[in-house]
XYZ file of C-alpha atoms in Angstrom:
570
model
C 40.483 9.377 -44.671
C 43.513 12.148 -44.291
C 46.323 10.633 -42.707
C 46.106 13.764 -39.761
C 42.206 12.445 -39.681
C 43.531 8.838 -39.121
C 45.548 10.186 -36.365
C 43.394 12.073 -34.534
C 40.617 8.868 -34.709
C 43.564 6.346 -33.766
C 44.466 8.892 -30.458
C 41.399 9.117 -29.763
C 40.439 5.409 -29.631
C 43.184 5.003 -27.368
C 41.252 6.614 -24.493
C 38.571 4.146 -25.144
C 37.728 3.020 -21.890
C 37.112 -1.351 -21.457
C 36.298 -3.068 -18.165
C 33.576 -4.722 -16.481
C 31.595 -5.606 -19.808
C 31.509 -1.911 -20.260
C 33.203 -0.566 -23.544
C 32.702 2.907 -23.241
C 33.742 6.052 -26.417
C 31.910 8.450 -24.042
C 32.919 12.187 -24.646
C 35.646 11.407 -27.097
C 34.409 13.702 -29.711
C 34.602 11.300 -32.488
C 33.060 12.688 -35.733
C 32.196 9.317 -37.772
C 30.879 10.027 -40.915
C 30.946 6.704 -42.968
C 31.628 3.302 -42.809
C 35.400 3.824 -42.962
C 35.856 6.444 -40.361
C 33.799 4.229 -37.824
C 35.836 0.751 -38.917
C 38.344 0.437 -35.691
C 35.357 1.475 -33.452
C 33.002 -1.137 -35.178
C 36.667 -4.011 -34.907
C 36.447 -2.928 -30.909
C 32.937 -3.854 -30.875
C 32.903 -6.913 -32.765
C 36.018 -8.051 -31.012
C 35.043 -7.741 -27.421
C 33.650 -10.713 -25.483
C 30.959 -10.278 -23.350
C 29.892 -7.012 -24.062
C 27.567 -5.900 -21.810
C 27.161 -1.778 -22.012
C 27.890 0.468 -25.262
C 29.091 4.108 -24.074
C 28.562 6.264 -27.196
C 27.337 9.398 -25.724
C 29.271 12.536 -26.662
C 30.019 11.878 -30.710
C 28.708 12.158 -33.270
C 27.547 9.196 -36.505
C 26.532 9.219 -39.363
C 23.968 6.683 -41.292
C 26.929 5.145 -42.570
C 29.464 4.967 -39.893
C 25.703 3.410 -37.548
C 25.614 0.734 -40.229
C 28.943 -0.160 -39.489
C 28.489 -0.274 -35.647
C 25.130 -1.948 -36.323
C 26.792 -4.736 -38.376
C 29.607 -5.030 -35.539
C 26.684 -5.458 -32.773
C 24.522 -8.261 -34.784
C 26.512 -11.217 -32.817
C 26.344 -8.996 -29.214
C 23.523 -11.080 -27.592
C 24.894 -10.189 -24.047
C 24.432 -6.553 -24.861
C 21.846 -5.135 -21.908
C 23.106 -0.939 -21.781
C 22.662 0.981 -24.165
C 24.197 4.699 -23.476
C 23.489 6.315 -26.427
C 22.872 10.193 -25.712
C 24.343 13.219 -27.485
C 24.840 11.116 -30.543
C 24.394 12.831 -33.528
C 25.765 16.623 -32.946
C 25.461 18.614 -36.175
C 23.599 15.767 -37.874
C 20.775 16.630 -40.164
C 17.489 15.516 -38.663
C 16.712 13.011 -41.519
C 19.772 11.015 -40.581
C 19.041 10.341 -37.012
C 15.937 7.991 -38.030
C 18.026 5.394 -40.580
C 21.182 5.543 -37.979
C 18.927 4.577 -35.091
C 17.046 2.094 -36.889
C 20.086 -0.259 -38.255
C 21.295 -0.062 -34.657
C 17.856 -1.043 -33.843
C 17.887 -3.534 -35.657
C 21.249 -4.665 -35.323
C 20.128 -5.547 -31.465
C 16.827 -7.598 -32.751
C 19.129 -10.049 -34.610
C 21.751 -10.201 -31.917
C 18.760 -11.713 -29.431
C 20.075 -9.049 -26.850
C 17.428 -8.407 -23.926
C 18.142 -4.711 -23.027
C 17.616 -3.320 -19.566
C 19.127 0.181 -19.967
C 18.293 2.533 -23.634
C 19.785 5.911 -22.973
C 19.060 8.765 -26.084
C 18.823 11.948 -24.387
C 20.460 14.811 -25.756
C 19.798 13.762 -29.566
C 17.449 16.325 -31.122
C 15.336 13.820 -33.109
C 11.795 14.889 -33.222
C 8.784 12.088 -33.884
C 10.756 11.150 -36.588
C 13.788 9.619 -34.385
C 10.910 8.339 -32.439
C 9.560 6.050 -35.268
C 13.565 4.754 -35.482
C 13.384 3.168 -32.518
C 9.859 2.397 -32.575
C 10.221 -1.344 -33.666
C 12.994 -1.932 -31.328
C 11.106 -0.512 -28.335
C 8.182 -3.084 -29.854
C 10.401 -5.936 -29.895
C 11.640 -8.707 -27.574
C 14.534 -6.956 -26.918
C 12.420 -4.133 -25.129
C 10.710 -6.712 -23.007
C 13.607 -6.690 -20.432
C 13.729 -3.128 -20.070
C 13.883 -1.397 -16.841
C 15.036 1.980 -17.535
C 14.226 4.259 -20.950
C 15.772 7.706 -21.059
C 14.779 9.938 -23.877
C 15.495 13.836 -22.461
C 15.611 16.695 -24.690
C 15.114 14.768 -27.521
C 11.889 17.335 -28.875
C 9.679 14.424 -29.151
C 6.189 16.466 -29.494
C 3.161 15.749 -29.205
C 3.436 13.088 -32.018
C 6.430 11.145 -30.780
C 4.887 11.341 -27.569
C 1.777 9.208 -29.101
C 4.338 6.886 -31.212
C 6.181 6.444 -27.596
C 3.411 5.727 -25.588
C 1.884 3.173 -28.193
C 5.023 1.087 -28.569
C 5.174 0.764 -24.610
C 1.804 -0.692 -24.628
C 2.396 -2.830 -27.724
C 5.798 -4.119 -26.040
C 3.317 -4.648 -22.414
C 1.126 -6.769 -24.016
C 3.566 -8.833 -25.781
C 5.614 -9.334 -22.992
C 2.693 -10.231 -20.828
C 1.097 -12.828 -23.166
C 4.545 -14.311 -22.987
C 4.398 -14.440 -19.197
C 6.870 -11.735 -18.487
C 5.280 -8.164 -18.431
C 7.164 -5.541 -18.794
C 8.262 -3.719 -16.003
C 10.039 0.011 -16.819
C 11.362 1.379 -13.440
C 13.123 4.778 -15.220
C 11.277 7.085 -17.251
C 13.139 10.585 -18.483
C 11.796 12.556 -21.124
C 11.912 15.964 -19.573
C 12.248 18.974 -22.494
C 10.161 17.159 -25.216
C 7.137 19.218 -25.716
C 4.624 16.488 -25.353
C 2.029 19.182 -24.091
C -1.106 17.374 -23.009
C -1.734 14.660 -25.624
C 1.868 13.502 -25.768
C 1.237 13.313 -21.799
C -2.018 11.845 -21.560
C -0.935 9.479 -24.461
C 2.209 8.692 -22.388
C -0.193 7.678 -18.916
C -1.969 4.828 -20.638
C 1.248 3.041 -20.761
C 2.270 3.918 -17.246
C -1.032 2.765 -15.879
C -0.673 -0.843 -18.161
C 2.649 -1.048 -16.531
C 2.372 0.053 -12.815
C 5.969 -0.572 -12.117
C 7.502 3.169 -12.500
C 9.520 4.189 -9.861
C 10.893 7.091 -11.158
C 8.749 9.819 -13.500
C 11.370 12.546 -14.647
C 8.883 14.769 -16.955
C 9.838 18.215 -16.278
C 9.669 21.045 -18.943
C 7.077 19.700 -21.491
C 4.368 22.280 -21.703
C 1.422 20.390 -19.564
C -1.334 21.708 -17.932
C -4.174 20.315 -15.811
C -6.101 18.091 -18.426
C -2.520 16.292 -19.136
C -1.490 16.769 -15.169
C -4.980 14.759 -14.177
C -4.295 11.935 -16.519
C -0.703 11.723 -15.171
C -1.937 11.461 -11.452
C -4.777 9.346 -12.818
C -1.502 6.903 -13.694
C 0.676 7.607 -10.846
C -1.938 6.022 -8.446
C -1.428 2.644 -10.370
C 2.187 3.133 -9.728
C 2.881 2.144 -5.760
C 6.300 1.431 -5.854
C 7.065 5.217 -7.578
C 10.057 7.269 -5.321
C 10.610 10.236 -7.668
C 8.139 12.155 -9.344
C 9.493 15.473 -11.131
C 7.233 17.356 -13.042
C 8.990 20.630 -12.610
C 8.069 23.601 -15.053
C 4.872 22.710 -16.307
C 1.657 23.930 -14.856
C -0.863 22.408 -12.674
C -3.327 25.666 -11.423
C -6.181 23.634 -9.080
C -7.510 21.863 -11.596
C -4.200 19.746 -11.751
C -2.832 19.675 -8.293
C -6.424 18.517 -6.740
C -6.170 15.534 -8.739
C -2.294 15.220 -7.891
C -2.622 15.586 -4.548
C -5.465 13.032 -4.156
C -3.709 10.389 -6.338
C -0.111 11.177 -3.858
C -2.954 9.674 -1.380
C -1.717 6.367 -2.538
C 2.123 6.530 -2.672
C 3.930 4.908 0.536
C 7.100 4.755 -0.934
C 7.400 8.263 -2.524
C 10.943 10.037 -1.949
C 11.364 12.936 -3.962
C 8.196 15.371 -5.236
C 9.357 18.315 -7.586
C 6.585 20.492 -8.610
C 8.455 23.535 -8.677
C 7.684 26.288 -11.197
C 4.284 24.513 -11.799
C 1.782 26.799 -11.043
C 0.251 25.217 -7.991
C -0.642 27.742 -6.645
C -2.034 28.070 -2.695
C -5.177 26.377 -3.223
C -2.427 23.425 -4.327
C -0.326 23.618 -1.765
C -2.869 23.246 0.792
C -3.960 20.261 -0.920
C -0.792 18.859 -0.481
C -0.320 20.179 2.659
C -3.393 17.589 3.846
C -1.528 14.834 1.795
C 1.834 15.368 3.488
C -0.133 15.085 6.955
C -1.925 11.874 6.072
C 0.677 9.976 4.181
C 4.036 10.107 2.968
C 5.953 8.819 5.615
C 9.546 8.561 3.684
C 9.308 11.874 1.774
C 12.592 13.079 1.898
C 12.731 16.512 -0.714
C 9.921 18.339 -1.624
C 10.224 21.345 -4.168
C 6.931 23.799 -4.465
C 9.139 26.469 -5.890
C 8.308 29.745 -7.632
C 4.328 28.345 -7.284
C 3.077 31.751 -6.563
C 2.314 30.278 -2.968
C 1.230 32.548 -0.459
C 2.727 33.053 3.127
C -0.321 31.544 4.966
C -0.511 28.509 2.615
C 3.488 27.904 3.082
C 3.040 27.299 6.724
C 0.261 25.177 6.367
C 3.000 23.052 4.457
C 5.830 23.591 6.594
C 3.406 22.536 9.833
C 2.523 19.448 7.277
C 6.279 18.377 7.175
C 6.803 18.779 11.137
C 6.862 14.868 11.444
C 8.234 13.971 8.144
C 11.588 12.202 9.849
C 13.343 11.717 6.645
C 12.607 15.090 5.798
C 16.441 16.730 3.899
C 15.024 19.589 1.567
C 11.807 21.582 1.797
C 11.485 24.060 -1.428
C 9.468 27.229 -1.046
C 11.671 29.656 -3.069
C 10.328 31.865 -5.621
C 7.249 32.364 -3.811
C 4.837 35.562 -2.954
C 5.994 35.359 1.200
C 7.284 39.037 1.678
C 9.891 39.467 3.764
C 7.843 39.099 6.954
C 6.273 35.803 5.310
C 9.726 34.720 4.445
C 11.299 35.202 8.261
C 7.600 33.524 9.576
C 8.398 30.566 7.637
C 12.206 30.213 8.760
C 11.088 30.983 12.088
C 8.370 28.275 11.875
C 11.014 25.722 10.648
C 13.614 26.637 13.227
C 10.418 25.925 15.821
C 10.387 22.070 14.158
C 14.068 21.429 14.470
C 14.124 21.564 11.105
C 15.772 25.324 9.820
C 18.450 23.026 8.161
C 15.824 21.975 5.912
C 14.142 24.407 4.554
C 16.130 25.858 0.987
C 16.853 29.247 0.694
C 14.017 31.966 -0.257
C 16.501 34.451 -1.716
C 14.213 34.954 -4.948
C 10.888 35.208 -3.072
C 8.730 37.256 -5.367
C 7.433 39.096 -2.533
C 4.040 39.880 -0.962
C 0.770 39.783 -3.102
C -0.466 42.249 -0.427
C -4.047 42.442 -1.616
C -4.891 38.365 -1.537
C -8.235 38.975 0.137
C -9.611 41.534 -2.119
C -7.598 40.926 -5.418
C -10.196 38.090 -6.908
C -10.449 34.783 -8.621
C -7.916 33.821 -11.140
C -9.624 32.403 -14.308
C -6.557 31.739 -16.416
C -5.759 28.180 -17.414
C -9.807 27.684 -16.671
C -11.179 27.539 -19.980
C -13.612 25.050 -19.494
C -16.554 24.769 -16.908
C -15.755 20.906 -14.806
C -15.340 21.775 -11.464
C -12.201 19.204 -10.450
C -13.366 18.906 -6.978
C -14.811 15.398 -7.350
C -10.905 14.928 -7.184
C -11.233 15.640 -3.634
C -13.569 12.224 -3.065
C -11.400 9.106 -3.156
C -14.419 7.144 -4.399
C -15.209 9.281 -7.410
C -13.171 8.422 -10.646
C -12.410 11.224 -12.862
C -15.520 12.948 -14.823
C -17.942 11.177 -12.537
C -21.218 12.152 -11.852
C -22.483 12.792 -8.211
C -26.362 13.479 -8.707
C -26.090 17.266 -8.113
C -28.100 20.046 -9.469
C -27.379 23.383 -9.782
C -30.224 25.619 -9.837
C -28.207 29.056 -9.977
C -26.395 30.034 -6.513
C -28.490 27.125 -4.370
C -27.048 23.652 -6.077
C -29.878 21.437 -4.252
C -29.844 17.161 -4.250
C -32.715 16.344 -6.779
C -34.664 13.915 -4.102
C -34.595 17.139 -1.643
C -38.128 18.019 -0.077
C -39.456 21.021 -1.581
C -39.220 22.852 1.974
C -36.078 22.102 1.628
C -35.438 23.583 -2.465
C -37.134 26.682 -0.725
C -35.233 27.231 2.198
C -32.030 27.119 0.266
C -33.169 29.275 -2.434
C -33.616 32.135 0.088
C -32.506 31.582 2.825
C -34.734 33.184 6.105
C -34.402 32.111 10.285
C -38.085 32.172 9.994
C -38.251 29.787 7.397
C -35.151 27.374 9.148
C -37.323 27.353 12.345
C -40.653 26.442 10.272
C -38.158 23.337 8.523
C -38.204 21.646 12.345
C -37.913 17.899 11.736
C -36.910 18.312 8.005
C -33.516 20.524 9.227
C -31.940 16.807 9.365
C -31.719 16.926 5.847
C -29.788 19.857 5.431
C -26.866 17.345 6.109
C -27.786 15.818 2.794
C -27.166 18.983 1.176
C -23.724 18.873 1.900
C -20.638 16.261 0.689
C -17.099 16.935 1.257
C -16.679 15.467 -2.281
C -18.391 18.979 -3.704
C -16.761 21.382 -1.406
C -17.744 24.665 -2.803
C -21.545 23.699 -2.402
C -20.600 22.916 1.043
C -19.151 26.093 1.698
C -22.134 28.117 -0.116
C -25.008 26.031 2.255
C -22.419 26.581 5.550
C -21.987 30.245 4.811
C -25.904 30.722 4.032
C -26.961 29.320 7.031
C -24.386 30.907 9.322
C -25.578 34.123 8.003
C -29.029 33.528 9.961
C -27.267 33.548 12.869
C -28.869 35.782 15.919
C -28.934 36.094 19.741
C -32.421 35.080 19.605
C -32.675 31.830 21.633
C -34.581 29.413 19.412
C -32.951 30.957 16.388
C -29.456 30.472 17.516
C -29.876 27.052 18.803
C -31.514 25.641 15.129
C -28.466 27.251 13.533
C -25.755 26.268 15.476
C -27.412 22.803 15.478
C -27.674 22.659 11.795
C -23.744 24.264 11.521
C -23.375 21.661 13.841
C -24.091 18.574 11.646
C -23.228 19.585 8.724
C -19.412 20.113 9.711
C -19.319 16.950 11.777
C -20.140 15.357 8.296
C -17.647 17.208 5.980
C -14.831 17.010 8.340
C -15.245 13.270 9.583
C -13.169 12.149 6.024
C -9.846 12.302 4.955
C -7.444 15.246 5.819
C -7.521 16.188 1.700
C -10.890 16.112 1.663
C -11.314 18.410 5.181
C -8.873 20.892 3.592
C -10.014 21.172 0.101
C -13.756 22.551 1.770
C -11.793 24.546 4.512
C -10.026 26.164 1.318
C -12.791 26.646 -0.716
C -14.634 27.944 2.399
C -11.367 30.684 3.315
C -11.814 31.530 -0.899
C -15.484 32.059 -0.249
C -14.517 34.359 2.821
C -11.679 36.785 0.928
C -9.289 34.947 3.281
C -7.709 32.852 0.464
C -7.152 34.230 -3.141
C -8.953 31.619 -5.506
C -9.367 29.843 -9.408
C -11.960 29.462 -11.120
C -15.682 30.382 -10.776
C -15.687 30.533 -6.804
C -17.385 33.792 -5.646
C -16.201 35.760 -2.694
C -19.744 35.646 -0.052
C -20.969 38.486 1.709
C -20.327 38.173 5.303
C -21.954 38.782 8.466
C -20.726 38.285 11.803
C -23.120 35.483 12.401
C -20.669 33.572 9.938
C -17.755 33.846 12.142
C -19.614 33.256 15.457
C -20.792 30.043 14.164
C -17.384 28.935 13.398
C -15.798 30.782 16.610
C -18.970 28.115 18.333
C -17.298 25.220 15.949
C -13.965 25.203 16.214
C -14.563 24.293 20.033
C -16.337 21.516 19.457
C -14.753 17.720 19.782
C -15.668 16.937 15.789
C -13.294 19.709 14.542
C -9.660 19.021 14.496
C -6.845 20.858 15.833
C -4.776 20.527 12.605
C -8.058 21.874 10.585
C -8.213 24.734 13.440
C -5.101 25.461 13.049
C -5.117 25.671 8.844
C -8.137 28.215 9.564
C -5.989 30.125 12.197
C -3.227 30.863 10.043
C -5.254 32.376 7.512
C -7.145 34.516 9.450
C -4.152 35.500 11.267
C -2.404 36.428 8.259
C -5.417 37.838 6.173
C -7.665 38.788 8.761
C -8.150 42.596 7.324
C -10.544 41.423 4.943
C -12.796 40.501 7.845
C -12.966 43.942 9.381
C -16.287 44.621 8.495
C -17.135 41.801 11.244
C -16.122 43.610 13.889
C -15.847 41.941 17.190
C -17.316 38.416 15.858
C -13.430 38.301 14.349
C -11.535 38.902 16.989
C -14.361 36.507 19.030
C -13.023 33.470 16.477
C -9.450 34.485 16.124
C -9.373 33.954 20.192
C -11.071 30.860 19.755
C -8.846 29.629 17.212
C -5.705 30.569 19.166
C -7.165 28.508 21.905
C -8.151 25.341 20.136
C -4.766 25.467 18.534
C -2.592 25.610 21.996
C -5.295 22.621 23.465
């Protein structure tokens, strides 16, 4: 090396920071291309006692100048930290693999048991991935508690090689008596896309002891977003859970929502920039009623979350105590939607609370008329089994579809009949066999539900005998799909406002053609003892905010906007 080189290396050595077990090079700037520019680092190394945590982060090695540290670190059996990030600045991607393998390596013969591996920051690809594979594999790995690998551009493929060596180092550890138990996960800006993710869920099911999942910026949709909350539900003791820009549409945050269900000790949710959309956020809306109790920040940023479904959440977080940060920024509010939802806050106690809107996107203005979205929904599973704790994913619930009147393949023939079109005549002629009408209907399939609610509402008349058979049948049916869970209540009360132009929707639900009979049977419901005030009152802000679309209904709306108001001030 120059002499001026020498100097520079010796200065900045001198900054080297040593204490507590800790000997730390972090930010130094040290370019160390060979074994001779990294020989008074390696001499530190070798010559410190009880060295417990490596700072590296913020320099830059070469293959060489690692084999030296490597060789320095074969006698470090004590070493547990490894902070190791922003490593190998200007480095050509083929020597990140070798480097990180003879440090790898280097820990394997040392008999270390590490608890902390920090490589963010190190652009490696699945090639860096497969140079730490066999450590991650290893004994060494079987102690770990915390595994940080952000904005490394994994992909897809070092996704895979990730998720495999977890499981290998699992059921090592476990035959040995000693499973392993990762706490930490980070590997936010890797592009795992849905394989890497779904690929990367089989090892935090096997382990179900995560308490933090830090997986923001990696290009997932539903299919990887439903095998993540497939895993997160295996995870009870998880307290932060940011998936923040990547995209869940209904077909992700259904299954989210249900699997949040199961988390008691749950802190911190980001979902921001993900695409949940209001159908989502009333989903977790029901969650945050039911469960939840130590949620302190919440983040359903630029979601393209409407007004109505925003103050279904903030009326969710009313009795969240530990509530500090509610996140609705970015959304489609419009001004007035904006001031509604401060004003609803301030009405809680809890204005402080709620983040700034400053970037709200503004009003969609045409929700109830403007459609069903069908991006993201390239395939034809419905994701509403999600909605019934007792269905797994991709189950099966013995339901037919026989085009717009899905029937239950044991139903009578009267009954096929009745449902295919739909008469009062043919209702009243049912008598005894209207009890099994009830059958027809599950919470765990809302948007049949809705379909057989709204076609029987529509028959609906002053006529005596008529009426009573309807509002009897309306009757039992919603005592059945609203005796369940809160998710389960909202997810058919959403698909039910979609069905109604009261709620813009995804997928293949079909706006129905209403009649005022529709809303008197529900203005007759919503009094009833079986129908909750919180469900009322999810109803009531829709109408009251999208109530236009139900103009056509004439009195019959302002008949159950009344009763709504009511039920919700009992």
């Amino acid at each position: 090396m120059a002499s001026d080189d020498i100097a520079q290396l010796a200065d900045a050595l001198s900054k080297t920071h040593v204490g507590d077990g800790e000997l730390s090079y972090k930010g130094l700037g040290l370019k160390l291309d060979n074994a001779e520019s990294a020989e008074q680092l390696a001499r530190d190394i070798k010559q410190y006692q009880g060295l417990r945590a490596l700072r590296l982060e913020g320099n830059t090695l070469g293959v060489e100048a690692a084999q030296a540290i490597a060789k320095a670190l074969e006698n470090k059996d004590m070493l547990q930290r490894c902070y190791w990030s922003d490593m190998f600045t200007g480095r050509l991607r083929s020597e990140i693999p070798p480097a990180l393998r003879s440090m790898g390596s280097a820990i394997l013969s040392a008999g270390a048991r590490l608890t902390e591996l920090d490589l963010s920051d190190n652009a490696f690809g699945p090639d860096g991935v497969k140079g730490i594979e066999q450590l991650l594999k290893s004994p060494s790995c079987h102690t770990m508690r915390e595994l940080k690998l952000n904005n490394c551009g994994m992909g897809i493929g070092g996704g895979k090689i990730l998720a495999e060596a977890l499981i290998e180092c699992h059921r090592q550890s476990s035959s040995l008596g000693a499973p392993l138990r990762l706490r930490v996960f980070i590997a936010g800006r890797n592009r795992l896309e849905n394989e890497g993710a779904s690929a990367l869920a089989k090892a935090f099911q096997l382990m179900g002891s995560l308490e933090e999942i830090h997986m923001p910026q990696n290009g997932i949709n539903y299919s990887g977003v439903m095998a993540l909350a497939s895993a997160i539900r295996h995870n009870p003791e998880l307290r932060v859970l940011n998936l923040n820009d990547n995209t869940f549409t209904k077909k992700g945050s259904l299954p989210m929502a249900q699997a949040l269900r199961h988390l008691r000790n749950i802190q911190v949710i980001n979902f921001g920039d993900c695409l949940v959309r209001s159908e989502g956020a009333v989903a977790l809306a029901a969650v945050l009623r039911e469960g939840l109790p130590i949620l302190k920040e919440l983040n359903l940023s630029f979601g393209e979350i409407t007004e109505a479904a925003a103050l279904v959440v903030a009326q969710a977080v009313a009795d969240k105590a530990d509530m500090e940060k509610l996140d609705l920024n970015g959304n489609c509010l419009g001004e007035e939607g904006c001031e509604a939802l401060r004003e609803a806050m301030e009405n809680m106690n809890k204005g402080d609370v709620l983040e700034s809107l400053s970037d709200d996107e503004g009003d969609e203005g045409d929700e109830d008329d403007s459609g069903n979205d069908d991006d993201d929904d390239n395939d034809d599973d419905d994701v509403s089994d999600d909605c019934n704790e007792e269905n797994e994913e991709g189950s099966e619930n013995g339901i037919t579809t026989n085009g717009n009147s899905p029937v239950s393949p044991n139903s009578p023939a009267e009954i096929t009949s009745f449902l295919s079109c739909p008469s009062a005549e043919q209702l009243l002629q049912l008598g005894q066999l209207r009890t099994h009408l009830q059958q027809e209907v599950d919470a765990s399939e809302p948007q049949k539900a809705a379909d057989v609610i709204l076609k029987i509402g529509s028959l609906y008349s002053e006529d005596p005998e008529t009426k009573a058979a309807v509002l009897d049948t309306i009757d039992a049916m919603l005592k059945k799909l609203l005796s369940g869970s809160t998710l389960q209540s909202y997810c058919f009360l959403s698909t039910l406002l979609v069905m109604m132009g009261l709620l813009k929707g995804e997928g293949k639900t079909k706006k129905a053609l209403l009649v005022p009979g529709q809303l008197l049977c529900l203005e007759h419901a919503v009094q009833q003892e079986y129908f909750p005030k919180h469900d009322a009152s999810l109803l009531h802000i829709f109408l009251s905010r999208n109530g236009g679309v139900l103009k056509s209904c004439g009195s019959a709306r302002e008949r159950l906007s009344s009763a709504l108001e009511r039920r919700c001030q009992d």
